[in-house]
């Protein structure tokens, strides 16, 4: 079912590494870092970190590359995945499937970057013997979509129960839309690909219905767990599907990736079918003739035209209606406080007006009237805001519910928007704050400390300590906010032990060293004293 013959894997992998080395030199040149030749992925990542330090932050790096914050973040994530999969490589070594996927995904990221930044001229062409036919890609994407539908139908064979379940997960409005757009009385056919994929990779849905098929699959090991790997692969498939629906061909890199994705995703399902554990047969779904392909893609285009395209990412979880409407303890308290202050405000205004009427028979002066209107508007606004969920407020402001929007709010010190995200349950990462900790009066960073349980970065300290150390080496101070963050997240025994080792190592280098070694030893000691 794949086009990639095993003897070609090593060749294609080394071609990918060559593309990356060439691209690294050009990219770094735009960032004022001159290198005679590119090296391995770890070196490229280190040079990007140097560029970030030189330019001030990742936003400045992104501007040089004509990327937005989300695109810059995704670019570095792909490079980190590659660096983790390929810490070192010697020509002729065996290449694993995951290493090949990581290399191809980063080459694909380089293709997208080249489209964004016209000053880049590196080549991303793979040495494939013949370009893959578009028909094969269309077959694979169709088979994946029908396979997902089949797995969902297997979990919910009764139509009425499926409709009730979808109503519970997504709400009646969405389900009515899907039913209206469906064909052959199949509600799943009315869903967008991203919505189908979400129904498969949602944490609860996956654990209850699909883990038995995918969980033991050695093929889905690219990320930390099969479910996350499925999510990442299906998000790429969504983008490839959109490309084909727009009438554009896939690049050779994308076609090769689609091969790998199809094999990794359909493989466990095919094994389950062969063992009699499911009635879904990916092999049969793949064998579609031209008439079946044309019918499938014509309907997909009509559906895209009706809804404006499948533009949303494949997320990791469903925002269930009851979760979106439920209020947190803090929101309930704010609602009560808002109502109480509203009553107090009205009473105060009433008393003030009554007193003015008693004291004088003349008309109320303009200023108190204006004050009354302002106070009334504030009370009304407070009531209005406090009676809506944080997510609804963000939606009314035109702000999308995703991590990148919260990160942008943090970086621009927009505490109002950040608070709404945090009240709505959004998780955050310490790494988003690293360039802002120099500002002692940053209201948003102080706010984040009140939501420590929602910080979901697994090991934030090594990077945070390194960033603070570099900032201090450039003359910045270990201010109160930096100390607060260090104490909040970096006082575990393992972190303290590692920092003590770094301090002692720096002190050893200080002996017989110059001013630079002495300064660095002082920095390591200052950080250690904060967290010990």
Short mmCIF file of C-alpha atoms in Angstrom, two decimals:
data_model
loop_
_atom_site.label_atom_id
_atom_site.label_comp_id
_atom_site.label_asym_id
_atom_site.label_seq_id
_atom_site.Cartn_x
_atom_site.Cartn_y
_atom_site.Cartn_z
CA UNK A 1 0.00 0.00 0.00
CA UNK A 2 3.01 2.28 0.03
CA UNK A 3 5.25 3.69 -2.66
CA UNK A 4 8.38 3.88 -0.52
CA UNK A 5 10.57 0.83 -1.07
CA UNK A 6 12.71 0.04 1.97
CA UNK A 7 16.08 0.32 0.09
CA UNK A 8 15.18 3.90 -0.78
CA UNK A 9 14.48 4.97 2.81
CA UNK A 10 18.11 5.60 3.72
CA UNK A 11 18.73 7.50 0.48
CA UNK A 12 15.68 9.73 0.98
CA UNK A 13 16.62 10.31 4.60
CA UNK A 14 20.11 11.51 3.69
CA UNK A 15 18.60 13.72 0.98
CA UNK A 16 16.35 15.26 3.65
CA UNK A 17 19.32 15.96 5.92
CA UNK A 18 21.13 17.61 3.00
CA UNK A 19 18.10 19.82 2.32
CA UNK A 20 17.95 20.80 5.98
CA UNK A 21 21.66 21.69 6.13
CA UNK A 22 21.38 23.88 3.04
CA UNK A 23 18.21 25.57 4.29
CA UNK A 24 19.74 26.19 7.72
CA UNK A 25 22.55 28.28 6.24
CA UNK A 26 20.11 30.53 4.32
CA UNK A 27 17.68 30.87 7.23
CA UNK A 28 20.42 31.77 9.70
CA UNK A 29 21.79 34.36 7.27
CA UNK A 30 18.43 36.17 7.44
CA UNK A 31 18.85 36.14 11.22
CA UNK A 32 22.34 37.73 11.05
CA UNK A 33 24.16 34.48 11.80
CA UNK A 34 26.70 33.47 9.17
CA UNK A 35 27.69 29.82 8.85
CA UNK A 36 29.93 28.31 6.19
CA UNK A 37 27.94 25.09 6.17
CA UNK A 38 24.99 23.52 7.92
CA UNK A 39 25.37 20.76 10.47
CA UNK A 40 23.01 18.44 12.35
CA UNK A 41 19.51 19.36 13.67
CA UNK A 42 20.83 19.98 17.20
CA UNK A 43 23.27 22.58 15.84
CA UNK A 44 20.47 24.29 13.85
CA UNK A 45 18.28 24.44 16.95
CA UNK A 46 21.13 25.92 19.00
CA UNK A 47 21.76 28.57 16.33
CA UNK A 48 18.07 29.54 16.33
CA UNK A 49 18.30 29.96 20.12
CA UNK A 50 21.30 32.25 19.60
CA UNK A 51 19.30 34.24 17.05
CA UNK A 52 16.43 34.54 19.52
CA UNK A 53 18.76 35.87 22.20
CA UNK A 54 20.37 38.33 19.77
CA UNK A 55 17.06 39.64 18.42
CA UNK A 56 15.30 39.71 21.78
CA UNK A 57 12.51 37.15 21.42
CA UNK A 58 10.88 34.62 19.13
CA UNK A 59 8.50 37.25 17.76
CA UNK A 60 11.47 39.12 16.27
CA UNK A 61 12.78 35.89 14.71
CA UNK A 62 9.32 35.21 13.27
CA UNK A 63 9.16 38.67 11.69
CA UNK A 64 12.48 38.08 9.89
CA UNK A 65 11.05 34.86 8.45
CA UNK A 66 7.62 36.32 7.61
CA UNK A 67 5.91 33.92 10.03
CA UNK A 68 3.29 34.59 12.66
CA UNK A 69 3.69 33.40 16.25
CA UNK A 70 1.81 30.14 15.67
CA UNK A 71 3.81 29.31 12.55
CA UNK A 72 7.10 30.09 14.30
CA UNK A 73 6.13 27.88 17.21
CA UNK A 74 5.18 25.03 14.88
CA UNK A 75 8.46 25.39 12.97
CA UNK A 76 10.57 25.05 16.12
CA UNK A 77 8.41 22.15 17.36
CA UNK A 78 9.06 20.23 14.14
CA UNK A 79 12.80 20.91 14.46
CA UNK A 80 12.79 19.71 18.08
CA UNK A 81 11.00 16.52 17.03
CA UNK A 82 13.70 15.94 14.42
CA UNK A 83 16.49 16.64 16.89
CA UNK A 84 14.96 14.18 19.39
CA UNK A 85 14.58 11.47 16.75
CA UNK A 86 18.01 12.08 15.19
CA UNK A 87 20.46 13.12 17.94
CA UNK A 88 23.28 11.97 15.67
CA UNK A 89 23.56 10.24 12.32
CA UNK A 90 26.39 8.67 10.36
CA UNK A 91 26.00 7.95 6.66
CA UNK A 92 24.92 4.37 6.05
CA UNK A 93 23.19 3.86 9.40
CA UNK A 94 19.79 2.17 9.53
CA UNK A 95 16.88 4.64 9.53
CA UNK A 96 13.71 4.03 11.52
CA UNK A 97 10.24 4.95 10.30
CA UNK A 98 9.94 7.64 12.97
CA UNK A 99 13.25 9.20 11.95
CA UNK A 100 12.11 9.30 8.33
CA UNK A 101 8.78 10.88 9.31
CA UNK A 102 10.50 13.51 11.47
CA UNK A 103 12.85 14.44 8.62
CA UNK A 104 10.04 14.64 6.06
CA UNK A 105 7.84 16.71 8.38
CA UNK A 106 10.62 19.25 8.83
CA UNK A 107 11.33 19.37 5.09
CA UNK A 108 7.61 20.04 4.64
CA UNK A 109 7.92 22.87 7.19
CA UNK A 110 10.83 24.24 5.14
CA UNK A 111 8.62 24.16 2.03
CA UNK A 112 5.99 26.25 3.81
CA UNK A 113 8.62 28.67 5.12
CA UNK A 114 10.02 29.14 1.61
CA UNK A 115 6.54 30.10 0.38
CA UNK A 116 6.26 32.68 3.16
CA UNK A 117 9.73 34.21 2.77
CA UNK A 118 10.71 34.96 -0.88
CA UNK A 119 14.31 35.72 0.12
CA UNK A 120 14.91 32.00 0.68
CA UNK A 121 15.98 30.01 -2.38
CA UNK A 122 17.02 26.56 -1.07
CA UNK A 123 15.73 23.47 -2.85
CA UNK A 124 13.38 21.03 -1.12
CA UNK A 125 13.18 18.51 -3.98
CA UNK A 126 13.46 14.86 -3.01
CA UNK A 127 15.34 12.46 -5.29
CA UNK A 128 12.28 10.37 -6.09
CA UNK A 129 12.40 8.40 -9.29
CA UNK A 130 8.90 9.32 -10.47
CA UNK A 131 6.30 11.65 -8.99
CA UNK A 132 3.50 9.86 -7.18
CA UNK A 133 0.19 9.87 -9.05
CA UNK A 134 -2.45 12.13 -7.53
CA UNK A 135 -4.97 9.30 -7.77
CA UNK A 136 -3.12 7.30 -5.11
CA UNK A 137 -3.18 10.24 -2.68
CA UNK A 138 -6.90 10.72 -3.33
CA UNK A 139 -7.50 7.02 -2.66
CA UNK A 140 -5.58 7.12 0.61
CA UNK A 141 -7.35 10.19 1.97
CA UNK A 142 -10.76 8.79 1.01
CA UNK A 143 -9.92 5.46 2.63
CA UNK A 144 -8.80 7.16 5.86
CA UNK A 145 -12.00 9.20 6.10
CA UNK A 146 -14.24 6.18 5.43
CA UNK A 147 -12.18 4.12 7.88
CA UNK A 148 -12.79 6.68 10.66
CA UNK A 149 -16.51 6.69 9.86
CA UNK A 150 -16.51 2.89 9.99
CA UNK A 151 -14.80 2.80 13.39
CA UNK A 152 -17.32 5.29 14.81
CA UNK A 153 -20.24 3.29 13.39
CA UNK A 154 -18.72 0.17 14.94
CA UNK A 155 -18.71 1.91 18.34
CA UNK A 156 -22.29 3.21 17.85
CA UNK A 157 -24.15 0.78 15.55
CA UNK A 158 -27.59 2.14 16.49
CA UNK A 159 -28.35 5.40 14.63
CA UNK A 160 -30.55 6.89 17.36
CA UNK A 161 -27.92 6.23 20.01
CA UNK A 162 -25.25 7.77 17.79
CA UNK A 163 -27.35 10.91 17.27
CA UNK A 164 -27.97 11.18 21.01
CA UNK A 165 -24.25 10.74 21.70
CA UNK A 166 -23.31 13.42 19.15
CA UNK A 167 -25.90 15.76 20.68
CA UNK A 168 -24.29 15.25 24.07
CA UNK A 169 -20.78 15.86 22.75
CA UNK A 170 -21.33 18.72 20.29
CA UNK A 171 -24.81 20.16 20.88
CA UNK A 172 -28.03 19.97 18.90
CA UNK A 173 -27.20 22.83 16.51
CA UNK A 174 -24.14 21.11 15.07
CA UNK A 175 -25.89 17.77 14.80
CA UNK A 176 -28.81 19.35 12.90
CA UNK A 177 -26.29 20.87 10.48
CA UNK A 178 -24.59 17.51 9.94
CA UNK A 179 -27.90 15.73 9.36
CA UNK A 180 -28.89 18.38 6.84
CA UNK A 181 -25.63 17.98 4.90
CA UNK A 182 -25.44 14.18 5.18
CA UNK A 183 -25.97 11.65 2.43
CA UNK A 184 -27.56 8.20 2.56
CA UNK A 185 -28.95 8.95 6.04
CA UNK A 186 -25.41 8.83 7.50
CA UNK A 187 -24.89 11.74 9.90
CA UNK A 188 -21.12 11.17 9.87
CA UNK A 189 -21.00 11.99 6.17
CA UNK A 190 -22.17 15.51 7.02
CA UNK A 191 -19.21 16.14 9.34
CA UNK A 192 -16.00 17.85 8.29
CA UNK A 193 -12.82 15.78 8.32
CA UNK A 194 -11.49 17.70 11.35
CA UNK A 195 -14.71 16.93 13.25
CA UNK A 196 -14.53 13.22 12.41
CA UNK A 197 -10.87 13.10 13.46
CA UNK A 198 -11.70 14.91 16.70
CA UNK A 199 -14.33 12.28 17.49
CA UNK A 200 -11.60 9.65 17.11
CA UNK A 201 -8.77 11.33 19.09
CA UNK A 202 -10.77 12.94 21.92
CA UNK A 203 -9.26 11.56 25.12
CA UNK A 204 -12.46 10.05 26.52
CA UNK A 205 -13.78 8.77 23.20
CA UNK A 206 -10.43 7.23 22.32
CA UNK A 207 -10.08 5.46 25.68
CA UNK A 208 -13.62 4.05 25.56
CA UNK A 209 -13.91 2.94 21.94
CA UNK A 210 -10.65 2.98 19.94
CA UNK A 211 -7.69 2.36 22.25
CA UNK A 212 -8.12 -1.41 21.91
CA UNK A 213 -7.28 -1.11 18.21
CA UNK A 214 -4.53 1.54 18.24
CA UNK A 215 -2.93 1.41 21.69
CA UNK A 216 -0.69 -1.60 21.13
CA UNK A 217 0.33 -0.51 17.64
CA UNK A 218 4.10 -0.15 17.34
CA UNK A 219 3.55 1.97 14.24
CA UNK A 220 1.97 4.91 16.11
CA UNK A 221 5.03 5.70 18.23
CA UNK A 222 6.14 9.00 16.71
CA UNK A 223 4.92 11.03 19.71
CA UNK A 224 4.61 10.11 23.37
CA UNK A 225 1.38 8.11 22.92
CA UNK A 226 -0.59 6.67 19.97
CA UNK A 227 -3.50 9.08 20.48
CA UNK A 228 -1.24 12.12 20.17
CA UNK A 229 0.44 10.60 17.13
CA UNK A 230 -2.96 10.02 15.53
CA UNK A 231 -3.90 13.64 16.20
CA UNK A 232 -0.70 14.99 14.62
CA UNK A 233 -0.92 12.73 11.56
CA UNK A 234 -4.63 13.40 10.97
CA UNK A 235 -4.01 17.16 11.19
CA UNK A 236 -1.53 16.85 8.33
CA UNK A 237 -4.01 14.69 6.41
CA UNK A 238 -6.64 17.42 6.86
CA UNK A 239 -4.30 19.92 5.24
CA UNK A 240 -3.46 17.54 2.37
CA UNK A 241 -7.19 16.92 1.84
CA UNK A 242 -7.80 20.67 1.62
CA UNK A 243 -4.99 20.96 -0.93
CA UNK A 244 -6.53 18.30 -3.16
CA UNK A 245 -10.02 19.80 -2.84
CA UNK A 246 -8.62 23.16 -3.98
CA UNK A 247 -7.31 21.52 -7.15
CA UNK A 248 -3.63 21.73 -6.17
CA UNK A 249 -1.25 18.73 -6.23
CA UNK A 250 0.66 17.51 -3.21
CA UNK A 251 4.42 17.99 -3.17
CA UNK A 252 6.61 14.86 -3.31
CA UNK A 253 7.39 15.39 0.38
CA UNK A 254 3.70 15.53 1.27
CA UNK A 255 2.94 12.46 -0.86
CA UNK A 256 5.70 10.49 0.86
CA UNK A 257 4.44 11.58 4.26
CA UNK A 258 0.89 10.61 3.34
CA UNK A 259 2.20 7.13 2.47
CA UNK A 260 3.71 6.81 5.94
CA UNK A 261 0.65 8.21 7.67
CA UNK A 262 -1.69 5.86 5.82
CA UNK A 263 0.44 2.84 6.68
CA UNK A 264 0.76 3.82 10.36
CA UNK A 265 -2.94 4.65 10.83
CA UNK A 266 -4.53 1.91 8.74
CA UNK A 267 -2.08 -0.82 9.76
CA UNK A 268 -3.56 -1.47 13.23
CA UNK A 269 -7.10 -1.41 11.81
CA UNK A 270 -6.12 -3.85 9.05
CA UNK A 271 -4.64 -6.22 11.64
CA UNK A 272 -7.81 -5.95 13.73
CA UNK A 273 -9.86 -6.79 10.63
CA UNK A 274 -7.65 -9.76 9.77
CA UNK A 275 -8.04 -11.03 13.35
CA UNK A 276 -11.82 -10.59 13.28
CA UNK A 277 -11.90 -7.77 15.84
CA UNK A 278 -13.52 -5.21 13.51
CA UNK A 279 -15.53 -5.16 10.32
CA UNK A 280 -13.63 -2.13 8.96
CA UNK A 281 -11.31 -3.20 6.12
CA UNK A 282 -8.88 -0.42 5.03
CA UNK A 283 -7.61 -2.53 2.14
CA UNK A 284 -11.08 -2.72 0.61
CA UNK A 285 -11.68 0.99 1.19
CA UNK A 286 -8.42 1.82 -0.59
CA UNK A 287 -9.48 -0.02 -3.75
CA UNK A 288 -11.71 2.74 -5.15
CA UNK A 289 -12.31 3.22 -8.87
CA UNK A 290 -12.49 6.58 -10.64
CA UNK A 291 -16.27 6.79 -10.34
CA UNK A 292 -16.17 6.27 -6.57
CA UNK A 293 -13.35 8.79 -6.18
CA UNK A 294 -15.17 11.41 -8.26
CA UNK A 295 -18.38 10.95 -6.26
CA UNK A 296 -16.55 11.24 -2.94
CA UNK A 297 -14.58 14.39 -3.83
CA UNK A 298 -17.51 16.10 -5.57
CA UNK A 299 -19.57 15.73 -2.42
CA UNK A 300 -16.61 16.87 -0.26
CA UNK A 301 -16.26 20.04 -2.37
CA UNK A 302 -19.98 20.78 -2.09
CA UNK A 303 -19.79 20.39 1.68
CA UNK A 304 -16.73 22.64 1.87
CA UNK A 305 -18.50 25.30 -0.20
CA UNK A 306 -21.49 25.24 2.16
CA UNK A 307 -19.46 25.72 5.36
CA UNK A 308 -16.52 27.75 4.01
CA UNK A 309 -13.94 24.97 4.13
CA UNK A 310 -12.42 22.74 6.79
CA UNK A 311 -10.29 25.46 8.38
CA UNK A 312 -9.98 24.32 12.00
CA UNK A 313 -7.14 22.20 13.36
CA UNK A 314 -7.69 18.67 14.62
CA UNK A 315 -7.78 19.40 18.34
CA UNK A 316 -6.99 16.98 21.16
CA UNK A 317 -10.37 17.15 22.87
CA UNK A 318 -14.02 18.03 22.37
CA UNK A 319 -15.38 21.17 24.05
CA UNK A 320 -18.54 19.57 25.37
CA UNK A 321 -21.56 21.91 25.75
CA UNK A 322 -21.98 21.17 29.44
CA UNK A 323 -18.29 21.92 30.03
CA UNK A 324 -18.50 25.19 28.14
CA UNK A 325 -21.64 26.28 30.02
CA UNK A 326 -20.56 25.09 33.46
CA UNK A 327 -19.15 27.74 35.74
CA UNK A 328 -16.03 27.26 37.78
CA UNK A 329 -15.99 28.05 41.49
CA UNK A 330 -14.20 31.32 40.76
CA UNK A 331 -16.74 32.29 38.12
CA UNK A 332 -19.61 31.58 40.53
CA UNK A 333 -17.93 33.76 43.14
CA UNK A 334 -17.46 36.54 40.61
CA UNK A 335 -21.11 36.27 39.64
CA UNK A 336 -22.18 36.61 43.28
CA UNK A 337 -19.80 39.50 43.89
CA UNK A 338 -20.93 41.19 40.71
CA UNK A 339 -24.58 40.90 41.70
CA UNK A 340 -23.89 42.19 45.23
CA UNK A 341 -21.89 45.13 43.98
CA UNK A 342 -24.59 45.80 41.44
CA UNK A 343 -27.20 46.03 44.19
CA UNK A 344 -24.90 48.22 46.29
CA UNK A 345 -24.31 50.50 43.32
CA UNK A 346 -28.01 50.89 42.62
CA UNK A 347 -28.75 51.65 46.30
CA UNK A 348 -25.98 54.24 46.43
CA UNK A 349 -27.20 55.90 43.26
CA UNK A 350 -30.80 55.93 44.54
CA UNK A 351 -29.77 57.48 47.86
CA UNK A 352 -27.66 60.08 46.10
CA UNK A 353 -30.51 61.08 43.80
CA UNK A 354 -32.96 61.24 46.72
CA UNK A 355 -30.62 63.43 48.73
CA UNK A 356 -30.20 65.82 45.83
CA UNK A 357 -33.96 66.09 45.39
CA UNK A 358 -34.47 66.85 49.08
CA UNK A 359 -31.73 69.45 49.30
CA UNK A 360 -32.80 71.37 46.24
CA UNK A 361 -35.87 71.65 44.06
CA UNK A 362 -33.80 72.66 41.09
CA UNK A 363 -33.05 70.25 38.30
CA UNK A 364 -30.30 67.79 38.86
CA UNK A 365 -27.04 69.32 37.64
CA UNK A 366 -25.54 67.76 34.50
CA UNK A 367 -22.44 66.40 36.22
CA UNK A 368 -24.25 64.14 38.75
CA UNK A 369 -26.54 62.92 35.94
CA UNK A 370 -23.54 62.02 33.85
CA UNK A 371 -22.03 60.31 36.85
CA UNK A 372 -25.25 58.35 37.36
CA UNK A 373 -25.21 57.19 33.74
CA UNK A 374 -21.56 56.15 33.94
CA UNK A 375 -22.13 54.21 37.16
CA UNK A 376 -25.21 52.54 35.71
CA UNK A 377 -23.29 51.53 32.59
CA UNK A 378 -20.51 50.07 34.73
CA UNK A 379 -23.00 48.09 36.80
CA UNK A 380 -24.73 46.82 33.66
CA UNK A 381 -21.40 45.87 32.08
CA UNK A 382 -20.33 44.05 35.24
CA UNK A 383 -23.59 42.12 35.33
CA UNK A 384 -23.33 41.27 31.62
CA UNK A 385 -19.76 40.02 31.83
CA UNK A 386 -20.24 38.10 35.04
CA UNK A 387 -23.26 36.22 33.73
CA UNK A 388 -21.46 34.77 30.71
CA UNK A 389 -18.82 32.09 30.58
CA UNK A 390 -15.26 33.14 29.87
CA UNK A 391 -15.25 31.29 26.56
CA UNK A 392 -18.41 33.05 25.42
CA UNK A 393 -16.86 36.42 26.21
CA UNK A 394 -13.75 35.54 24.19
CA UNK A 395 -15.91 34.38 21.29
CA UNK A 396 -17.84 37.66 21.33
CA UNK A 397 -14.50 39.50 21.19
CA UNK A 398 -13.57 37.53 18.07
CA UNK A 399 -10.74 35.70 19.87
CA UNK A 400 -10.22 32.05 18.99
CA UNK A 401 -10.05 29.49 21.80
CA UNK A 402 -6.56 28.07 21.34
CA UNK A 403 -3.12 28.12 22.97
CA UNK A 404 -1.67 30.56 20.47
CA UNK A 405 -4.26 33.21 21.37
CA UNK A 406 -3.42 32.87 25.07
CA UNK A 407 0.30 33.02 24.31
CA UNK A 408 -0.18 36.21 22.29
CA UNK A 409 -2.19 37.77 25.14
CA UNK A 410 0.62 36.93 27.58
CA UNK A 411 3.30 38.37 25.29
CA UNK A 412 1.44 41.67 24.88
CA UNK A 413 0.59 41.84 28.63
CA UNK A 414 -3.16 41.73 27.99
CA UNK A 415 -4.27 40.60 31.43
CA UNK A 416 -7.99 40.90 30.62
CA UNK A 417 -7.85 38.40 27.76
CA UNK A 418 -5.39 36.15 29.61
CA UNK A 419 -7.69 36.04 32.65
CA UNK A 420 -10.63 34.93 30.48
CA UNK A 421 -8.55 32.10 29.00
CA UNK A 422 -7.41 30.98 32.44
CA UNK A 423 -10.92 31.19 33.90
CA UNK A 424 -12.11 29.10 30.97
CA UNK A 425 -9.62 26.37 31.91
CA UNK A 426 -6.89 26.91 29.29
CA UNK A 427 -3.48 25.49 30.26
CA UNK A 428 -0.27 27.49 29.84
CA UNK A 429 3.50 27.04 29.69
CA UNK A 430 6.32 28.75 31.56
CA UNK A 431 8.33 28.96 28.32
CA UNK A 432 5.83 31.52 27.01
CA UNK A 433 6.93 33.95 29.73
CA UNK A 434 10.70 33.74 29.43
CA UNK A 435 11.25 36.99 27.50
CA UNK A 436 8.77 38.94 29.63
CA UNK A 437 10.20 38.20 33.06
CA UNK A 438 12.48 41.23 32.81
CA UNK A 439 9.42 43.44 33.40
CA UNK A 440 8.72 43.63 37.14
CA UNK A 441 5.36 45.30 36.65
CA UNK A 442 3.93 42.76 34.22
CA UNK A 443 0.36 42.27 35.43
CA UNK A 444 -0.26 39.20 33.27
CA UNK A 445 2.75 37.31 34.61
CA UNK A 446 1.60 37.98 38.16
CA UNK A 447 -1.85 36.71 37.16
CA UNK A 448 -0.41 33.45 35.80
CA UNK A 449 1.06 32.62 39.20
CA UNK A 450 -2.50 32.45 40.54
CA UNK A 451 -3.20 29.68 38.04
CA UNK A 452 -0.22 27.42 38.73
CA UNK A 453 -2.24 24.18 38.54
CA UNK A 454 -2.98 24.98 34.88
CA UNK A 455 0.72 25.17 33.97
CA UNK A 456 1.22 21.95 31.96
CA UNK A 457 4.84 22.14 30.81
CA UNK A 458 6.50 18.92 31.99
CA UNK A 459 10.05 20.16 32.65
CA UNK A 460 10.16 23.96 32.45
CA UNK A 461 13.12 24.63 34.71
CA UNK A 462 16.16 23.79 32.60
CA UNK A 463 15.06 26.17 29.85
CA UNK A 464 13.88 28.89 32.25
CA UNK A 465 17.10 28.82 34.29
CA UNK A 466 19.19 28.93 31.10
CA UNK A 467 17.21 31.90 29.76
CA UNK A 468 17.45 33.81 33.05
CA UNK A 469 21.17 33.05 33.23
CA UNK A 470 21.79 34.41 29.72
CA UNK A 471 19.73 37.52 30.53
CA UNK A 472 21.80 38.14 33.67
CA UNK A 473 24.99 37.64 31.67
CA UNK A 474 23.80 40.45 29.38
CA UNK A 475 23.38 42.78 32.35
CA UNK A 476 19.79 42.17 33.42
CA UNK A 477 18.91 41.62 37.06
CA UNK A 478 17.47 38.67 38.94
CA UNK A 479 14.35 40.67 39.70
CA UNK A 480 11.48 39.82 42.01
CA UNK A 481 9.30 38.35 39.27
CA UNK A 482 12.03 36.01 38.07
CA UNK A 483 12.57 34.89 41.66
CA UNK A 484 8.84 34.25 42.06
CA UNK A 485 8.76 32.04 38.98
CA UNK A 486 11.88 30.14 40.03
CA UNK A 487 10.41 29.48 43.48
CA UNK A 488 7.04 28.54 42.01
CA UNK A 489 8.29 25.90 39.58
CA UNK A 490 11.94 25.04 40.24
CA UNK A 491 12.26 23.99 43.88
CA UNK A 492 11.93 20.23 43.41
CA UNK A 493 14.89 18.22 44.78
CA UNK A 494 16.03 17.11 41.32
CA UNK A 495 16.14 20.67 39.98
CA UNK A 496 17.89 22.00 43.09
CA UNK A 497 20.47 19.20 42.88
CA UNK A 498 21.15 19.91 39.22
CA UNK A 499 21.51 23.64 39.83
CA UNK A 500 23.89 22.98 42.73
CA UNK A 501 25.99 20.90 40.35
CA UNK A 502 25.95 23.72 37.75
CA UNK A 503 26.99 26.22 40.43
CA UNK A 504 29.87 24.05 41.64
CA UNK A 505 30.99 23.44 38.06
CA UNK A 506 30.99 27.18 37.38
CA UNK A 507 32.95 27.81 40.60
CA UNK A 508 35.60 25.31 39.52
CA UNK A 509 35.96 27.09 36.19
CA UNK A 510 36.19 30.39 38.05
CA UNK A 511 39.48 29.32 39.62
CA UNK A 512 42.17 30.51 37.25
CA UNK A 513 39.56 31.93 34.90
CA UNK A 514 38.88 35.49 33.87
CA UNK A 515 36.07 37.97 34.46
CA UNK A 516 33.59 36.02 32.31
CA UNK A 517 33.99 32.83 34.38
CA UNK A 518 33.72 34.83 37.60
CA UNK A 519 30.54 36.52 36.43
CA UNK A 520 28.97 33.23 35.33
CA UNK A 521 29.79 31.59 38.66
CA UNK A 522 28.06 34.47 40.44
CA UNK A 523 24.98 34.05 38.25
CA UNK A 524 24.72 30.31 38.95
CA UNK A 525 25.14 30.93 42.66
CA UNK A 526 22.43 33.62 42.70
CA UNK A 527 19.95 31.31 40.97
CA UNK A 528 20.81 28.46 43.33
CA UNK A 529 20.21 30.63 46.40
CA UNK A 530 16.71 31.45 45.13
CA UNK A 531 15.59 27.83 44.76
CA UNK A 532 17.54 26.02 47.51
#
